[in-house]
Coordinates of C-alpha atoms in Angstrom, one line a residue:
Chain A
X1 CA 0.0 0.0 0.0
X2 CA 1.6 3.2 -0.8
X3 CA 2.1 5.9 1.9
X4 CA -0.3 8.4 0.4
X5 CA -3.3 5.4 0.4
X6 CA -2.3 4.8 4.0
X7 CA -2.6 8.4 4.9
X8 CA -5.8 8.5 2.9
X9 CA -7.4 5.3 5.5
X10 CA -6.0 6.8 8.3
X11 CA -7.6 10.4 7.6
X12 CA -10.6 8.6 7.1
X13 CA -10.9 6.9 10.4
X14 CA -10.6 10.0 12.0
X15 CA -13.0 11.8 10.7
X16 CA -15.5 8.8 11.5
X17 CA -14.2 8.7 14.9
X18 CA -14.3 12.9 15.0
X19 CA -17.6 12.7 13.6
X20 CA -19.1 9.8 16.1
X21 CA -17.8 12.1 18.8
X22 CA -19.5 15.1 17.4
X23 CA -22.7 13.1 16.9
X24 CA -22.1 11.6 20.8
X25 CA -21.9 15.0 22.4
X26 CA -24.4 16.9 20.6
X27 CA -27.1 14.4 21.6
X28 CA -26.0 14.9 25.2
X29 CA -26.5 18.5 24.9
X30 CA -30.2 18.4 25.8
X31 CA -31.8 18.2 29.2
X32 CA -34.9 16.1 27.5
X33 CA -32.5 13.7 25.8
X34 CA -30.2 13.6 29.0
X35 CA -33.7 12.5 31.0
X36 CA -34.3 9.9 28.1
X37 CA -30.9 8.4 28.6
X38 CA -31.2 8.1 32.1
X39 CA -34.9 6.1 32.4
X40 CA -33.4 4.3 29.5
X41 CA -30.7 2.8 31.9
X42 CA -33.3 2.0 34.3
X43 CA -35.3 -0.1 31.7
X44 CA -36.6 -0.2 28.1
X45 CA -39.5 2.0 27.5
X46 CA -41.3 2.9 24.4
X47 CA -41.5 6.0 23.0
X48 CA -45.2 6.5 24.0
X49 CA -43.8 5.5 27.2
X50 CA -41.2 8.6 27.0
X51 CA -43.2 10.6 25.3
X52 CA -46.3 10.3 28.6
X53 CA -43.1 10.8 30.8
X54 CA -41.2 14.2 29.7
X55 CA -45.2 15.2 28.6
X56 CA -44.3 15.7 25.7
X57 CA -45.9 15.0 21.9
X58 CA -45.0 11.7 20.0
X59 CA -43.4 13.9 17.1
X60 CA -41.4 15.2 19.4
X61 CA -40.1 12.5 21.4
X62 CA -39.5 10.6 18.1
X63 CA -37.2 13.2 17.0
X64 CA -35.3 13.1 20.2
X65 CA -34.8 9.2 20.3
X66 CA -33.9 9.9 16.8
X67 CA -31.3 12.0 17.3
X68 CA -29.7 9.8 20.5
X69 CA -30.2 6.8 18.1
X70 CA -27.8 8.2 15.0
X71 CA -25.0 8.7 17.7
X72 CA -25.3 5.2 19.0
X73 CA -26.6 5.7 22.3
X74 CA -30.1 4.3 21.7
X75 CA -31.3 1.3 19.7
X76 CA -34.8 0.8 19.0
X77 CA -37.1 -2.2 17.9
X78 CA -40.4 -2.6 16.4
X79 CA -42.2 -5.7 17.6
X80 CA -45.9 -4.7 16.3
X81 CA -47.2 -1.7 16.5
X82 CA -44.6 -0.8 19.6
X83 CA -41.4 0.7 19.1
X84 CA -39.3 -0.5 22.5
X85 CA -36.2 1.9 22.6
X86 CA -33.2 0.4 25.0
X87 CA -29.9 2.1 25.6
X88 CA -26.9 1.3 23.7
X89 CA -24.4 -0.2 22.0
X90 CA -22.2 3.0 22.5
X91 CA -21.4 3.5 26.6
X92 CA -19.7 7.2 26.2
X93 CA -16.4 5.3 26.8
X94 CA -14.1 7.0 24.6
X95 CA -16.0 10.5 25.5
X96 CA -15.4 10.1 28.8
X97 CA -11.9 8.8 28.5
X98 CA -11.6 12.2 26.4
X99 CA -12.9 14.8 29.2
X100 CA -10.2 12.6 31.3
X101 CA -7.6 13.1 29.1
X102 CA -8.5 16.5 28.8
X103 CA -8.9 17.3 32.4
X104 CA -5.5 15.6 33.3
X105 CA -3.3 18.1 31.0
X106 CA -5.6 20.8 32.5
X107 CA -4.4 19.8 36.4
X108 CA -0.7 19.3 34.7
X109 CA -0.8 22.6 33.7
X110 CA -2.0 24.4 36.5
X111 CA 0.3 22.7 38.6
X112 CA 2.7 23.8 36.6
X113 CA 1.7 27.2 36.8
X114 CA 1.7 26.9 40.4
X115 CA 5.4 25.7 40.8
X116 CA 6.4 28.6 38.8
X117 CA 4.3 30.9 41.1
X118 CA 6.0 28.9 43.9
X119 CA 9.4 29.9 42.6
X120 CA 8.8 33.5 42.3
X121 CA 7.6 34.0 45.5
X122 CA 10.8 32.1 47.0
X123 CA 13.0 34.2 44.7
X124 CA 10.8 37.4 46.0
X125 CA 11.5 36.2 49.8
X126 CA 15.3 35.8 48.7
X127 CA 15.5 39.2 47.5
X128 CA 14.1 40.4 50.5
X129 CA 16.5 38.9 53.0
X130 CA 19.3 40.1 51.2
X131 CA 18.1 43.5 50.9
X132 CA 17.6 43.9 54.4
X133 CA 21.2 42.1 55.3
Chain B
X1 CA -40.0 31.8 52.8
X2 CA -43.3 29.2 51.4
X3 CA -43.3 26.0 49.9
X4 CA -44.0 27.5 46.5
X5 CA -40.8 29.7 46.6
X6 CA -38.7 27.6 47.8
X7 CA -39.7 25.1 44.6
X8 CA -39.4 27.9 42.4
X9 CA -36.0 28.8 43.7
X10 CA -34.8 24.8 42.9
X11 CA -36.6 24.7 39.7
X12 CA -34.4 27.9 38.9
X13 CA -31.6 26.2 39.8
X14 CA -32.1 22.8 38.3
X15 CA -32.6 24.6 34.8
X16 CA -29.6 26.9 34.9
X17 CA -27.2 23.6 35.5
X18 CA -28.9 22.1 32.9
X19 CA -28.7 25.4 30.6
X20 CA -24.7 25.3 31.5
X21 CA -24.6 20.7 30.7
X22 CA -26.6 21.7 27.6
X23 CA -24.2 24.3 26.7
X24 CA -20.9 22.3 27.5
X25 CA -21.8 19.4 25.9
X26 CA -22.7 21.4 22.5
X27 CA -19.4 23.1 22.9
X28 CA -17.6 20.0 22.9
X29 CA -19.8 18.5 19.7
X30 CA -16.8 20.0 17.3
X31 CA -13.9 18.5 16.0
X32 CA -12.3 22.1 15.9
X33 CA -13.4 23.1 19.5
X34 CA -12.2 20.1 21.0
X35 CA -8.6 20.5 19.0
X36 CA -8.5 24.2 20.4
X37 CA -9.5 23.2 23.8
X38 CA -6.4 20.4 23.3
X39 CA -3.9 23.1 22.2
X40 CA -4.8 25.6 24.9
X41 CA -4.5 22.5 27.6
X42 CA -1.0 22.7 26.2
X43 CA -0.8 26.8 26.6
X44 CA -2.4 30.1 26.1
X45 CA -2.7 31.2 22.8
X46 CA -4.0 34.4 20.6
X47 CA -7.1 33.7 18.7
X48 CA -4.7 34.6 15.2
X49 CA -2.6 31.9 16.3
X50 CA -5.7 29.5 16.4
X51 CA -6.8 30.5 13.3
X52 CA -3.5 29.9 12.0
X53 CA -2.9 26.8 13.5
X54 CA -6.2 25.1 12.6
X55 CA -6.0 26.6 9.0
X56 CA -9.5 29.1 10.1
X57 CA -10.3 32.3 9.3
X58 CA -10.3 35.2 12.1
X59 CA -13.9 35.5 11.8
X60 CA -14.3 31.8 11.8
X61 CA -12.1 30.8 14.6
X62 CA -14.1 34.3 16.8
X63 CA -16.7 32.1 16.7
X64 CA -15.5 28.7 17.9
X65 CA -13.9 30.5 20.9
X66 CA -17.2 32.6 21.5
X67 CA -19.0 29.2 21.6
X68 CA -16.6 27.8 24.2
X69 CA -16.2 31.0 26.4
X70 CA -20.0 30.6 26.5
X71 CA -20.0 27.2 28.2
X72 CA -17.1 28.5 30.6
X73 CA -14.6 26.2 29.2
X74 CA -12.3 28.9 27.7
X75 CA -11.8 32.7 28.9
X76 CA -10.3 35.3 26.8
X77 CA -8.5 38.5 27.7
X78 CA -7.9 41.1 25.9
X79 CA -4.4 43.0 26.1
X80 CA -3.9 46.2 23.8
X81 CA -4.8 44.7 20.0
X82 CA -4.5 40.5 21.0
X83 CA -7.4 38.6 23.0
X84 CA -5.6 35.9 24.6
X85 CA -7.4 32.3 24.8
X86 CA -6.8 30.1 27.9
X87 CA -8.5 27.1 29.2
X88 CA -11.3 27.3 32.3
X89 CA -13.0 28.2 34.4
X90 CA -14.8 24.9 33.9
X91 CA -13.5 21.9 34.3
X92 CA -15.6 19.5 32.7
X93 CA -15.9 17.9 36.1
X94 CA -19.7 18.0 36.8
X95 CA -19.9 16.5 33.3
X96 CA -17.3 13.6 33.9
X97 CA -19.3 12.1 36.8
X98 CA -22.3 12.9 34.8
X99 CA -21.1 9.8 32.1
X100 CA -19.7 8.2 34.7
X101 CA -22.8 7.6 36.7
X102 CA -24.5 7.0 33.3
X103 CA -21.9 4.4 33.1
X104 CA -22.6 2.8 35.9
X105 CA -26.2 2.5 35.8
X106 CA -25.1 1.1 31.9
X107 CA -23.2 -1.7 33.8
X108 CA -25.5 -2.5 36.6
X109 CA -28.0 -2.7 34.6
X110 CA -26.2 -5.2 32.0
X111 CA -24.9 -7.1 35.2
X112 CA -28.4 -7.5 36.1
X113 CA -29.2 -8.9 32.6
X114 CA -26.3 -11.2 32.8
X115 CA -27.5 -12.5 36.2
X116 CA -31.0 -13.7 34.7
X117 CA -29.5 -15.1 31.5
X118 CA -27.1 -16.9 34.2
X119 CA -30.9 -17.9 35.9
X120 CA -32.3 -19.1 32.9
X121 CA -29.3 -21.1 31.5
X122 CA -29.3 -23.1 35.1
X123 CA -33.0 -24.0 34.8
X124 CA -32.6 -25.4 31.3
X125 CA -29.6 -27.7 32.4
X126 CA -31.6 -28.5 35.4
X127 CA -34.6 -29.6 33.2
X128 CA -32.6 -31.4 30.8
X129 CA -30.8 -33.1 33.9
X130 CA -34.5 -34.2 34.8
X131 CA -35.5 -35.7 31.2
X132 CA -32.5 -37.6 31.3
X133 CA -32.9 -39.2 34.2

């Protein structure tokens, strides 16, 4: 395989994995959809169901299992006239070892920032004694 | 203070953390805000050197940062002609153990599962045991 092909694959998988992500945390960012997720993970429940629960129309709730459904985080099945919604297959893994990630560098760098705030103040202190010597 | 108030005063305050998830979590739906929150994690930064650096126009890259200084995950300062980007104040914390209880209710709840399917393979065995014998 030649180097430009392999870079072309590669470029490719992130942009699915970019765009999963993208897909993942926009369907968080609702309150109703949040709420969904949540009675979801204490048992399946139709979207009637949901929809009676948040009071909100059928449309409505359809649109928001939709949307938690194209980012993986519900599947749903008709058996009849019933469309049972359960959560799943995709368990926020990789977006919450991101915020982790993320959150790591952020404490690295702030204690960075704090041994160099540490240093100045001894180097301040230093100063002090020798002017006073 | 009366029942009523003091309802009003949680509902009030239930809605504005769920204003400030809803706003995090569609912050972080972005391949571009998540690779600017990732470079400032590493160090402050101009908004012209974002642009730069994530091949982005001024204009475009004003609004990326407007989007995440919104949800509190970066501030901005402006010194004479440069606004300076840097990381915070919010951590990404409350949304961590969000997931992460999320998680857990995932796993009980799939644990739970397991534990029937466990149930149910027993009793088979047991009733073929029975046949047999």
């Amino acid at each position: 395989m030649r180097q430009r092909d392999r870079l072309r694959i590669l470029n490719h998988m992130v942009q699915r994995f970019q765009a999963h992500f993208d897909a993942s945390f926009a369907a968080l960012a609702d309150a109703t959809r949040r709420g969904v997720l949540d009675q979801l993970a204490r048992g399946d429940a139709s979207i009637t169901d949901l929809a009676d629960r948040f009071g909100m129309t059928l449309t409505g709730m359809k649109k928001h299992v939709g949307v938690l459904e194209s980012a993986g985080l519900v599947s749903t099945e008709k058996i009849g006239r019933v469309r049972t919604c359960r959560i799943g297959p995709c368990r926020l893994e990789e977006e919450m070892a991101w915020i982790a990630r993320y959150r790591q560098r952020w404490d690295a760098r702030f204690e960075a920032l704090d041994g160099v705030i540490d240093e100045l103040k001894r180097q301040e202190k230093a100063r002090g004694r020798t002017k006073r010597t």
